[in-house]
PDB file of N, CA and C in Angstrom:
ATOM      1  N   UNK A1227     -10.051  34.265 -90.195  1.00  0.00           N
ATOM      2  CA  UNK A1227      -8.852  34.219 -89.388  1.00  0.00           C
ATOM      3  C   UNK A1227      -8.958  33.031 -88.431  1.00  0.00           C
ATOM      4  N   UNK A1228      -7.876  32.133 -88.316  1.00  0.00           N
ATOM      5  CA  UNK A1228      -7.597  30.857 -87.515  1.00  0.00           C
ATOM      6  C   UNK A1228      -7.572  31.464 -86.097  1.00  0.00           C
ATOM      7  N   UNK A1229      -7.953  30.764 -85.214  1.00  0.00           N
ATOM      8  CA  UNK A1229      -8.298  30.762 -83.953  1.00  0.00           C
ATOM      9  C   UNK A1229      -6.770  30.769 -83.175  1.00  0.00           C
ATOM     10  N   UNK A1230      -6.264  29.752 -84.258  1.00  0.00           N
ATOM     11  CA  UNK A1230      -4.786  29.827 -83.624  1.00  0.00           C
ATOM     12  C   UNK A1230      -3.514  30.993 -83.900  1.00  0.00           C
ATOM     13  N   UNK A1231      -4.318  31.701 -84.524  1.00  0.00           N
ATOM     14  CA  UNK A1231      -3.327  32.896 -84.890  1.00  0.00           C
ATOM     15  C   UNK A1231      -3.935  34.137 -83.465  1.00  0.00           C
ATOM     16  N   UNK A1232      -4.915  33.818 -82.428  1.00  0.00           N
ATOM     17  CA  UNK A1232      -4.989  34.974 -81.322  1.00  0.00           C
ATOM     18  C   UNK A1232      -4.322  33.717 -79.854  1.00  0.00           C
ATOM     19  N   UNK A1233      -3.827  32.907 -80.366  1.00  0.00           N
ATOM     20  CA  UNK A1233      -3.567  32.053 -79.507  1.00  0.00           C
ATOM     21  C   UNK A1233      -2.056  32.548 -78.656  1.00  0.00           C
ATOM     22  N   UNK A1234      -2.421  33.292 -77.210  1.00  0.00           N
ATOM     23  CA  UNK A1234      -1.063  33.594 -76.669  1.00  0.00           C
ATOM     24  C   UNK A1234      -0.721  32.507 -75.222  1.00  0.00           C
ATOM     25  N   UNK A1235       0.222  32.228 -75.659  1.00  0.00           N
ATOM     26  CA  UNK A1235       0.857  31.138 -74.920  1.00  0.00           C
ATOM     27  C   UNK A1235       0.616  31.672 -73.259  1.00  0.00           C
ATOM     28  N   UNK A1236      -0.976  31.168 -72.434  1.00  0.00           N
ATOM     29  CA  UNK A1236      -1.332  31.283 -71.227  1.00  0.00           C
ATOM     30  C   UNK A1236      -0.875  30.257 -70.760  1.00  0.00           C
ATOM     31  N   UNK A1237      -0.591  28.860 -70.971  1.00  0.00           N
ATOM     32  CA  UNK A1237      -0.529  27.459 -70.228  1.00  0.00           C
ATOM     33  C   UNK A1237       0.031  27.691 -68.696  1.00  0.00           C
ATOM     34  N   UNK A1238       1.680  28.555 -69.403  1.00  0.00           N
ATOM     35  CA  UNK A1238       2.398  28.100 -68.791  1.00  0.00           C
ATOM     36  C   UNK A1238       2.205  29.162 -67.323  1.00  0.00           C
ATOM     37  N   UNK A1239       1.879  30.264 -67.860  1.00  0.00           N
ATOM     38  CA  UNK A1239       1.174  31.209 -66.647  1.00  0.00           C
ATOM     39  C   UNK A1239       0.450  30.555 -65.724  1.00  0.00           C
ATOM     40  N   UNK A1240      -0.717  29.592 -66.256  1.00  0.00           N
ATOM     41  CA  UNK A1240      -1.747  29.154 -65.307  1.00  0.00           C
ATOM     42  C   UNK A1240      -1.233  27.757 -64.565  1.00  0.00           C
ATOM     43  N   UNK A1241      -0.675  27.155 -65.379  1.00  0.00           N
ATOM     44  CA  UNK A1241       0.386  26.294 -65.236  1.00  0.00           C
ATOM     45  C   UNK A1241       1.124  26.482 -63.630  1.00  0.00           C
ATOM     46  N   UNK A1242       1.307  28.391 -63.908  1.00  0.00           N
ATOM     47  CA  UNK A1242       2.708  28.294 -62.322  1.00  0.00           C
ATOM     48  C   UNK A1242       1.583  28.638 -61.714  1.00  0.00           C
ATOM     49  N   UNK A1243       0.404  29.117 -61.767  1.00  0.00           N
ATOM     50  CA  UNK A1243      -0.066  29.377 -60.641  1.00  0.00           C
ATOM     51  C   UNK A1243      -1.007  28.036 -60.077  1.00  0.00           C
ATOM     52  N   UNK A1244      -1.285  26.997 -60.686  1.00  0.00           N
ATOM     53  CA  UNK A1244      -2.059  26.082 -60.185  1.00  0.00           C
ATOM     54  C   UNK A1244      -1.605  25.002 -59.854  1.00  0.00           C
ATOM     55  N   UNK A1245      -0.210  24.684 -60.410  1.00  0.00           N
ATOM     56  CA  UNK A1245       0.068  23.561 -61.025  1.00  0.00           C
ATOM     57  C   UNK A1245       1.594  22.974 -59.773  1.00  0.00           C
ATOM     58  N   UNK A1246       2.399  22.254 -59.297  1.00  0.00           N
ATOM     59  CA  UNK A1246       3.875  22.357 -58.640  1.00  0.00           C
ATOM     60  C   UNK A1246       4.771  22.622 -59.669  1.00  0.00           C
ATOM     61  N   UNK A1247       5.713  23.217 -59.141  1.00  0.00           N
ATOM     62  CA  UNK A1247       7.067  23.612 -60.023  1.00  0.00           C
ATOM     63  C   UNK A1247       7.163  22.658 -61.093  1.00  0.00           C
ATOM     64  N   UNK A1248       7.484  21.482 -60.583  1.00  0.00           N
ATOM     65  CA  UNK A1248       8.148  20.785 -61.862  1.00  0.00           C
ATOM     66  C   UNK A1248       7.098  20.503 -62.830  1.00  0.00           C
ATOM     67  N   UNK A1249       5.384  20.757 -63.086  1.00  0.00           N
ATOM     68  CA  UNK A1249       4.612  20.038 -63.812  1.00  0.00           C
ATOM     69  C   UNK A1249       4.618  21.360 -64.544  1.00  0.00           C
ATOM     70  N   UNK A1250       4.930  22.375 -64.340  1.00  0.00           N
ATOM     71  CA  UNK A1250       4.679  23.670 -65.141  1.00  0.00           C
ATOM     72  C   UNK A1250       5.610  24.501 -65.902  1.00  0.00           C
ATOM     73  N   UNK A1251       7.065  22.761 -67.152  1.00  0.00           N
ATOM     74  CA  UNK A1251       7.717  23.402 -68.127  1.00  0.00           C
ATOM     75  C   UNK A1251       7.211  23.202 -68.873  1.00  0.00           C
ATOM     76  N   UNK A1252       7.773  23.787 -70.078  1.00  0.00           N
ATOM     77  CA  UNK A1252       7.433  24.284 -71.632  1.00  0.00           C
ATOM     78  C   UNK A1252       8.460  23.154 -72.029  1.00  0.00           C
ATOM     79  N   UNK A1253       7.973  22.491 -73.075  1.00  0.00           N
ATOM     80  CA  UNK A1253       8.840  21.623 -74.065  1.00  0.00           C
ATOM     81  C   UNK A1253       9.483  22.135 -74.577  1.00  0.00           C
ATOM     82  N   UNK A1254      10.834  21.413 -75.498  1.00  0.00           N
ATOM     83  CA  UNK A1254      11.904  21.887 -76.196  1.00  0.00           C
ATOM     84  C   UNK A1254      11.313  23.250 -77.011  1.00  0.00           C
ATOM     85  N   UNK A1255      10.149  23.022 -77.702  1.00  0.00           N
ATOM     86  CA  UNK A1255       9.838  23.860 -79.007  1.00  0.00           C
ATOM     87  C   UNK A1255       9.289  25.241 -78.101  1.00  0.00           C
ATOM     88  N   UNK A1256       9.082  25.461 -77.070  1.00  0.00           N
ATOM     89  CA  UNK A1256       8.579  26.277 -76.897  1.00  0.00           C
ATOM     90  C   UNK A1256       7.421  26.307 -76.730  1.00  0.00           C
ATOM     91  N   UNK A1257       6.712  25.134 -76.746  1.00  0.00           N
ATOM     92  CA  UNK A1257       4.600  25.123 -76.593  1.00  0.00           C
ATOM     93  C   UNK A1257       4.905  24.282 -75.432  1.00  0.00           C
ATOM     94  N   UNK A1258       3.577  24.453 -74.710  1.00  0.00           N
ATOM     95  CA  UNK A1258       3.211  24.165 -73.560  1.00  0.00           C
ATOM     96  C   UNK A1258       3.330  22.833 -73.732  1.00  0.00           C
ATOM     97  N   UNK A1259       3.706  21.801 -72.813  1.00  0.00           N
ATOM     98  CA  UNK A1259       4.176  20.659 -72.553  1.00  0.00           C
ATOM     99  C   UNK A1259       2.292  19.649 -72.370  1.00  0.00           C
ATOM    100  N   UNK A1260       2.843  18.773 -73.311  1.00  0.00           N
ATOM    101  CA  UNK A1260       1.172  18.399 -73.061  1.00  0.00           C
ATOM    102  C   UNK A1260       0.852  17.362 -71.632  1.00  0.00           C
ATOM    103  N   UNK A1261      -0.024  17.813 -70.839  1.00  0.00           N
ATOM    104  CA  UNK A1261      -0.526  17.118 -69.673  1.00  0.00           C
ATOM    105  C   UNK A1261      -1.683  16.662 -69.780  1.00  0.00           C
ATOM    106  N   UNK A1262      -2.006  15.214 -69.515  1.00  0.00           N
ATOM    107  CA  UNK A1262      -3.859  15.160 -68.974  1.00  0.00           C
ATOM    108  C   UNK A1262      -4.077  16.111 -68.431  1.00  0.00           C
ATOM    109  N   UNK A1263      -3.600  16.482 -67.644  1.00  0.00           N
ATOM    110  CA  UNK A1263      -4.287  17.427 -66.489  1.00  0.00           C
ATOM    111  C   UNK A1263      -4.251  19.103 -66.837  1.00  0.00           C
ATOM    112  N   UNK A1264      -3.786  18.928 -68.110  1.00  0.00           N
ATOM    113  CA  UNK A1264      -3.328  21.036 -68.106  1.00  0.00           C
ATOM    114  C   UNK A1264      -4.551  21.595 -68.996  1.00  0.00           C
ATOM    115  N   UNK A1265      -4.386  22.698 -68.547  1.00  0.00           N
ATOM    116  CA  UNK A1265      -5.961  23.713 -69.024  1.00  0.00           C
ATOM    117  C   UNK A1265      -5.386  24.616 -69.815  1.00  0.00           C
ATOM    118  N   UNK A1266      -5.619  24.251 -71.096  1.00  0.00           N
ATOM    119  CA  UNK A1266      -5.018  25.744 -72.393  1.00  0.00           C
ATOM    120  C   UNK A1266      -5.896  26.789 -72.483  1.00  0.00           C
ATOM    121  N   UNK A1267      -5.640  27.533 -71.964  1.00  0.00           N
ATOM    122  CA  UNK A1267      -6.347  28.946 -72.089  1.00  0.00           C
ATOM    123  C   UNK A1267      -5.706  29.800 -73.624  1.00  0.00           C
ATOM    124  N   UNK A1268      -6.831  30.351 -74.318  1.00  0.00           N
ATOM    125  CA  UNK A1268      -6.590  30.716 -75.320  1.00  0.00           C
ATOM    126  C   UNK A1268      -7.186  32.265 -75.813  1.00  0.00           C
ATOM    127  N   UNK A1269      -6.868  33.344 -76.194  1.00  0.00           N
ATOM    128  CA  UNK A1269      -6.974  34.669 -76.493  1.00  0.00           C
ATOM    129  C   UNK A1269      -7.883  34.387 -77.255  1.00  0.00           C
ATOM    130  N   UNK A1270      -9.054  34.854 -77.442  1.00  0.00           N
ATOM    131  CA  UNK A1270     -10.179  34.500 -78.904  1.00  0.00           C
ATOM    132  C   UNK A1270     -10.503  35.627 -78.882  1.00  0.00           C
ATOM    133  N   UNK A1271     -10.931  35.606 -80.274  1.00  0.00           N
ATOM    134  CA  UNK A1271     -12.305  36.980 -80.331  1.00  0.00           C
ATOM    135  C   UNK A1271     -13.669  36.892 -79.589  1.00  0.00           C
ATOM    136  N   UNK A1272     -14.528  37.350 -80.164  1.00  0.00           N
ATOM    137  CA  UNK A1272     -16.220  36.893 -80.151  1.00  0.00           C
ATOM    138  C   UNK A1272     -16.459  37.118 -81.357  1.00  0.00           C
ATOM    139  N   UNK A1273     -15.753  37.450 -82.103  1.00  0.00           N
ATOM    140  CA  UNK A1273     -16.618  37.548 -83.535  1.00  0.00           C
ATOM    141  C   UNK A1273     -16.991  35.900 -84.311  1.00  0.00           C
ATOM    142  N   UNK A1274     -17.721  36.073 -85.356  1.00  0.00           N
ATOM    143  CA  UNK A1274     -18.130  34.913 -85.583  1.00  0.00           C
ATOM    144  C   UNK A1274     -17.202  33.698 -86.638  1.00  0.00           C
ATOM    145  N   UNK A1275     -16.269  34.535 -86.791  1.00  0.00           N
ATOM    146  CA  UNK A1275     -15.226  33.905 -87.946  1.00  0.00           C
ATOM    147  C   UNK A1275     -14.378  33.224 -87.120  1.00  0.00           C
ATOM    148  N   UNK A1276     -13.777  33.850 -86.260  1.00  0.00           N
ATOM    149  CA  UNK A1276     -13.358  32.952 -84.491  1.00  0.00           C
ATOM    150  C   UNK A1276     -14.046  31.959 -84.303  1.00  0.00           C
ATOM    151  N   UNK A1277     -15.205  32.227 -83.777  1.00  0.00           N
ATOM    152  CA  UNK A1277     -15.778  30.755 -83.280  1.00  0.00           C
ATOM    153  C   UNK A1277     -15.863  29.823 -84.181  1.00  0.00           C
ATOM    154  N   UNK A1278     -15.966  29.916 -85.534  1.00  0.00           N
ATOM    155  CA  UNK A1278     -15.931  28.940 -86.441  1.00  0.00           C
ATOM    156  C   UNK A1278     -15.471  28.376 -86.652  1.00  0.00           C
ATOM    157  N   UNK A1279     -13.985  28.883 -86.193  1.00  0.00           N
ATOM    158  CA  UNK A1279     -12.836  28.438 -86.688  1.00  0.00           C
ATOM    159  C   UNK A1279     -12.535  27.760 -85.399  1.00  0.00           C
ATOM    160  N   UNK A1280     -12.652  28.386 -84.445  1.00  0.00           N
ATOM    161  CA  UNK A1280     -12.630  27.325 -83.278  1.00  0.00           C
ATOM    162  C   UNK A1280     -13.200  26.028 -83.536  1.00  0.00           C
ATOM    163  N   UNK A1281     -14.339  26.309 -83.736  1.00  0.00           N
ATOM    164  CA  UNK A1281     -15.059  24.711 -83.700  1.00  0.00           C
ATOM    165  C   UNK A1281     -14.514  24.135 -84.754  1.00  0.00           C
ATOM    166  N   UNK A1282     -14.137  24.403 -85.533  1.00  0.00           N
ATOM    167  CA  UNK A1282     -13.669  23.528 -86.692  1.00  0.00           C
ATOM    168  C   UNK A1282     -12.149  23.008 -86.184  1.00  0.00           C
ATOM    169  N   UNK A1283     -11.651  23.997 -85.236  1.00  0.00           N
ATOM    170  CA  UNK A1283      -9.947  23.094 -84.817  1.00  0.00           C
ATOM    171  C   UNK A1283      -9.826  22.015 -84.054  1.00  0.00           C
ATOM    172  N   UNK A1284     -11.001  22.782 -83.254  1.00  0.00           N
ATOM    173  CA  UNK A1284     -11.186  21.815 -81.763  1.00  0.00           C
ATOM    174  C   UNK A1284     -12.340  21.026 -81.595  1.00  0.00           C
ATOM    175  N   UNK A1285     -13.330  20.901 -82.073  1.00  0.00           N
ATOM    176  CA  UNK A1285     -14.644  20.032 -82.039  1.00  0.00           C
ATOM    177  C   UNK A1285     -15.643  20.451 -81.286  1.00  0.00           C
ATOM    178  N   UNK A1286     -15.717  21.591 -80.959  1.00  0.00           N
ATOM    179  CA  UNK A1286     -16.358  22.081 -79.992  1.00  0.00           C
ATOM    180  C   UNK A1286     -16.331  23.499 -79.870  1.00  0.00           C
ATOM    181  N   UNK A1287     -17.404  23.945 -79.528  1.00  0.00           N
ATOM    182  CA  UNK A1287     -17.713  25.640 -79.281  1.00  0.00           C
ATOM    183  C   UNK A1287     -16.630  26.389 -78.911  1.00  0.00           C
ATOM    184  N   UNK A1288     -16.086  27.402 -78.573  1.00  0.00           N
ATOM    185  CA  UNK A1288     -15.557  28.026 -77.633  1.00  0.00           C
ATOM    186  C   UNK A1288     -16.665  28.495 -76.123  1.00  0.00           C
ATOM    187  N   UNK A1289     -15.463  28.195 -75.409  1.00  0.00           N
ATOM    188  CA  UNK A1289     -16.205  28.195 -73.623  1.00  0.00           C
ATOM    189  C   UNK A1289     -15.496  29.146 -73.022  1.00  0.00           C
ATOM    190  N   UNK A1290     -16.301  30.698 -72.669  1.00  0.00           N
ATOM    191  CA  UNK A1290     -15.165  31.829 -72.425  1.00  0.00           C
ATOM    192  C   UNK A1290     -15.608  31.789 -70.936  1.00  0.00           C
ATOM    193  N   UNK A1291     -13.500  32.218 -70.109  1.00  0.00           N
ATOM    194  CA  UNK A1291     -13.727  31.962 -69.354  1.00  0.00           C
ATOM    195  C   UNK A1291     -13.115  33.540 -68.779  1.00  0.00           C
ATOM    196  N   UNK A1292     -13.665  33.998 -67.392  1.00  0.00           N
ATOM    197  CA  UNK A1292     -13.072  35.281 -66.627  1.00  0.00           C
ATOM    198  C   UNK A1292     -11.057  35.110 -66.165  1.00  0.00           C
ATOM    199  N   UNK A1293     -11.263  36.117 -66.187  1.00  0.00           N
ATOM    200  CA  UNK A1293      -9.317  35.988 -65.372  1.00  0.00           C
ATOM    201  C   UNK A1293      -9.650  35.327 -63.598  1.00  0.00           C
ATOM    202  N   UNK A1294     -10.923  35.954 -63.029  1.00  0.00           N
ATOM    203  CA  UNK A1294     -10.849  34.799 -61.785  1.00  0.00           C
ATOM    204  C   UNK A1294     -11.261  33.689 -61.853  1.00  0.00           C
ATOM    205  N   UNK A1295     -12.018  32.683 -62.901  1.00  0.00           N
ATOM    206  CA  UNK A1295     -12.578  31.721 -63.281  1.00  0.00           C
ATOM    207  C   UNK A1295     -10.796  30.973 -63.175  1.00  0.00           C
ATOM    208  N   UNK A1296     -10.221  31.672 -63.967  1.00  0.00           N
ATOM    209  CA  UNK A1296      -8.742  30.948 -64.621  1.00  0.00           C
ATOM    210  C   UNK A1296      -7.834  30.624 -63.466  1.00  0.00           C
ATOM    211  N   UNK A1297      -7.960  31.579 -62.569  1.00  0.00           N
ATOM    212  CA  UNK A1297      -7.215  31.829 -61.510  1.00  0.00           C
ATOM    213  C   UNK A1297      -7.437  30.458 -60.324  1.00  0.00           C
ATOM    214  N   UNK A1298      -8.895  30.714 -60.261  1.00  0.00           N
ATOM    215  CA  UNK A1298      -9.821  29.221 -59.568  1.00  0.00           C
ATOM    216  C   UNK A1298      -9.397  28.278 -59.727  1.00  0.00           C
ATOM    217  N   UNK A1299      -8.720  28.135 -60.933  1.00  0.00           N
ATOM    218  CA  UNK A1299      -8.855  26.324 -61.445  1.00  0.00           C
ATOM    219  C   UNK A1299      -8.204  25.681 -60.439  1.00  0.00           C
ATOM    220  N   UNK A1300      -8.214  24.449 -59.753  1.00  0.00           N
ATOM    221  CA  UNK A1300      -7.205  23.886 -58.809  1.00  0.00           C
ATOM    222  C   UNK A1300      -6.730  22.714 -59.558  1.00  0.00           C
ATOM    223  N   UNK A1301      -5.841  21.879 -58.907  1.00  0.00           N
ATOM    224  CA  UNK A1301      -4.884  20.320 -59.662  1.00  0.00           C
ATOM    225  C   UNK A1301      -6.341  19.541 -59.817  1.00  0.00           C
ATOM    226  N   UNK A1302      -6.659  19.601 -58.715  1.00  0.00           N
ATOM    227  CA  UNK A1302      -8.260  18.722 -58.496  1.00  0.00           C
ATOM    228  C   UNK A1302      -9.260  18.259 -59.505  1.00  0.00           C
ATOM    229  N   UNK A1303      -9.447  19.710 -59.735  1.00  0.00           N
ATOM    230  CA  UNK A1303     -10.318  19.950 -61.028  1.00  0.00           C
ATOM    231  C   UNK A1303     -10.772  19.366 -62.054  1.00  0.00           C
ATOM    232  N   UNK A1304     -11.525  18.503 -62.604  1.00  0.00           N
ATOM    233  CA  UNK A1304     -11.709  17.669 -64.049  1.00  0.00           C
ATOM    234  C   UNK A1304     -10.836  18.353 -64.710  1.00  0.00           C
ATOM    235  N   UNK A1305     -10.126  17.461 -65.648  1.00  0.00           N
ATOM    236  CA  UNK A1305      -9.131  18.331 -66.911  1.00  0.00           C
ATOM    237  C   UNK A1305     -10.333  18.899 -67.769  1.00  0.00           C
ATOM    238  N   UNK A1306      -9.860  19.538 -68.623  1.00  0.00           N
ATOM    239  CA  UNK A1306     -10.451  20.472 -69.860  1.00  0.00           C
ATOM    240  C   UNK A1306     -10.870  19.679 -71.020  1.00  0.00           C
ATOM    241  N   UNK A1307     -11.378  19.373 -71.814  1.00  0.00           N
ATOM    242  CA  UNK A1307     -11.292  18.787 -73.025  1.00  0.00           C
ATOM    243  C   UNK A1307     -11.102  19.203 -74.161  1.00  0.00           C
ATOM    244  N   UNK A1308     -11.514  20.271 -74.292  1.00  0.00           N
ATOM    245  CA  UNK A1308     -11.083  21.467 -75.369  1.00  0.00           C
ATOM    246  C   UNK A1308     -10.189  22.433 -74.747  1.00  0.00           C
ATOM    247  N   UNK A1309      -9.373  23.120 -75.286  1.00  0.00           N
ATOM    248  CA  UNK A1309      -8.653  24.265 -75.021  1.00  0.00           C
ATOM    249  C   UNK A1309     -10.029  25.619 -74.046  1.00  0.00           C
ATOM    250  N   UNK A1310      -9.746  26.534 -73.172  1.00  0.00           N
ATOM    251  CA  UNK A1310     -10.408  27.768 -72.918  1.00  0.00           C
ATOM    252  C   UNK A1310     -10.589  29.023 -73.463  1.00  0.00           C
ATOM    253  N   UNK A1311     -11.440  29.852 -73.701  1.00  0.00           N
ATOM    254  CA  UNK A1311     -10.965  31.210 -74.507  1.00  0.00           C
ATOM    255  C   UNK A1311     -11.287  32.110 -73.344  1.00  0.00           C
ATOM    256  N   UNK A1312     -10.696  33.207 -73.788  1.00  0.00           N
ATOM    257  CA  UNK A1312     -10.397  34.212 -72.511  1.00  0.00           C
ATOM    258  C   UNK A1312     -10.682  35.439 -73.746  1.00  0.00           C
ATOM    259  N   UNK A1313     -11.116  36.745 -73.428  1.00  0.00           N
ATOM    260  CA  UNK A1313     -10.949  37.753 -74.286  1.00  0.00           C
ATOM    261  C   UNK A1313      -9.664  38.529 -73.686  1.00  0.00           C
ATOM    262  N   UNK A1314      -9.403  39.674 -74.883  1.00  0.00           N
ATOM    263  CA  UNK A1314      -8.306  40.223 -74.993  1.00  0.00           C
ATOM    264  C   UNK A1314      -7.763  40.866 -73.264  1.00  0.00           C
ATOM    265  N   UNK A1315      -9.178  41.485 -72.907  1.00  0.00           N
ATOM    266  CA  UNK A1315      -9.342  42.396 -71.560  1.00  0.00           C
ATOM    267  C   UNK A1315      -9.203  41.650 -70.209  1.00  0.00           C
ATOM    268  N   UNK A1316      -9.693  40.276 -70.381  1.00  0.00           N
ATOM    269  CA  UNK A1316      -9.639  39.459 -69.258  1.00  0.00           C
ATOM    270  C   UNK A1316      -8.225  38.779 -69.337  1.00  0.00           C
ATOM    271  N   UNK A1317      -7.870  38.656 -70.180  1.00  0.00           N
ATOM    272  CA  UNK A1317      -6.011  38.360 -70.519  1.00  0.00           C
ATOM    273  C   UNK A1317      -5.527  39.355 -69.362  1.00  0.00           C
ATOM    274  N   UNK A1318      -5.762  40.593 -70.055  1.00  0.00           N
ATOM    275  CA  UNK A1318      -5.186  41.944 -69.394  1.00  0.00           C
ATOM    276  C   UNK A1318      -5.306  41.461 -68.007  1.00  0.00           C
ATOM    277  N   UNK A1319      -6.742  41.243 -67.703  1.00  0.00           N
ATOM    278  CA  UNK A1319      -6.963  41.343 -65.964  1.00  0.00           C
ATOM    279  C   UNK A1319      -6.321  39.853 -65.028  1.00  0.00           C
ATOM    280  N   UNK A1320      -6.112  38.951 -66.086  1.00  0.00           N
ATOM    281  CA  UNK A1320      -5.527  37.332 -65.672  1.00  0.00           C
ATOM    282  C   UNK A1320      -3.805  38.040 -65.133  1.00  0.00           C
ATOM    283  N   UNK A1321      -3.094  38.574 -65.872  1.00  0.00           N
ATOM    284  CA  UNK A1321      -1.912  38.884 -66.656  1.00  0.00           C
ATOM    285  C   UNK A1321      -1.614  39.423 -65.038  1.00  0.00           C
ATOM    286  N   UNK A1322      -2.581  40.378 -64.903  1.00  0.00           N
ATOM    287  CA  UNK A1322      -2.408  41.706 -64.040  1.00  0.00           C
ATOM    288  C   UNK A1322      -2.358  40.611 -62.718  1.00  0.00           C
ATOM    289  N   UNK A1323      -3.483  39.846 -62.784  1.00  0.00           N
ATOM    290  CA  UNK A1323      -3.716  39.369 -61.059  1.00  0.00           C
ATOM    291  C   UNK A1323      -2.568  38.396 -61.038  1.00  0.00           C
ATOM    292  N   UNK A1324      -1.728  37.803 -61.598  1.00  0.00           N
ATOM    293  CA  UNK A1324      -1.062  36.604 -61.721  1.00  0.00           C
ATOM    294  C   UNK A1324       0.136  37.017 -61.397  1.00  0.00           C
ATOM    295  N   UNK A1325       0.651  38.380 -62.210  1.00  0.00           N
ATOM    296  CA  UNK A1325       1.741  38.929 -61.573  1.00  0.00           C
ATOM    297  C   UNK A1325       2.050  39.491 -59.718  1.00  0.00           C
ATOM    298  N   UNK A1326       0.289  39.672 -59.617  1.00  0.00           N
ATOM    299  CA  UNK A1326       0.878  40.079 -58.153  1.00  0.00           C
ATOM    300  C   UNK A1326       0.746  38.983 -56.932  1.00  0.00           C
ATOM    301  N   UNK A1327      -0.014  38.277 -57.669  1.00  0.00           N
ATOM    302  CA  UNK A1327       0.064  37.090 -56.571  1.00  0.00           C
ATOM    303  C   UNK A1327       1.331  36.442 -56.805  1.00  0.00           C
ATOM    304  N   UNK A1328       2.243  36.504 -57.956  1.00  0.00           N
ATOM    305  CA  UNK A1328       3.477  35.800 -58.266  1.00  0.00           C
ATOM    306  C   UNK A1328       4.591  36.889 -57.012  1.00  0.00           C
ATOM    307  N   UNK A1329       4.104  38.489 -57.360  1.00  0.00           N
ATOM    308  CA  UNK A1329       5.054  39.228 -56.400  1.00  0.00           C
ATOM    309  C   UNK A1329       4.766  38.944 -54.564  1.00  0.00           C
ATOM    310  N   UNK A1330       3.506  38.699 -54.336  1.00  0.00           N
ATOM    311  CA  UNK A1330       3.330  38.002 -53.012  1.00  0.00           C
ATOM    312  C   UNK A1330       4.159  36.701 -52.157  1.00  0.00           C
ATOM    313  N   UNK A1331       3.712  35.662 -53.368  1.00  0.00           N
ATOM    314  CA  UNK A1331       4.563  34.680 -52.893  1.00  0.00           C
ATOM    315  C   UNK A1331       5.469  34.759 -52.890  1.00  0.00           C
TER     316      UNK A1331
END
């Protein structure tokens, strides 16, 4: 199974929370708008047919990251060079914290 078939469109989530209004639309098609500066966070497994397939899309391992790791990132930050993987649960917990800091502000 392709890496890009657990791939759920995080950009634009991490996008509003790190990023100013206007750097954080989605292109015509619907995929995240490509930036030097933007961090693709990506749903992966851990199984080993995943990572394979990772490395074979992207050139490089998968690098899993926490929902507060994701949350951390600032504009500042070195860009990414590969896309991020996140598991299913830390999605859950990204998803969860993003909404309430979105209901705060």
């Amino acid at each position: 199974m392709r890496a890009s078939n657990h791939t759920i469109a995080l950009v634009a989530l991490a996008a509003a929370a790190v990023l100013p209004a206007g750097l954080a639309s989605a292109s015509d098609n619907g995929q995240p708008a490509a930036r030097t500066n933007s961090r693709e966070i990506m749903v992966c497994g851990t199984d080993a047919a995943t990572r394979r397939a990772f490395t074979r899309e992207h050139g490089a391992a998968p690098i899993f990251v926490t929902a507060r790791e994701a949350l951390s990132v600032r504009v500042s930050d070195p860009a990414w060079t590969t896309p991020r993987c996140m598991t299913a649960r830390e999605h859950t917990r990204y998803r969860d914290a993003a909404t309430t800091f979105a209901a705060v502000r």
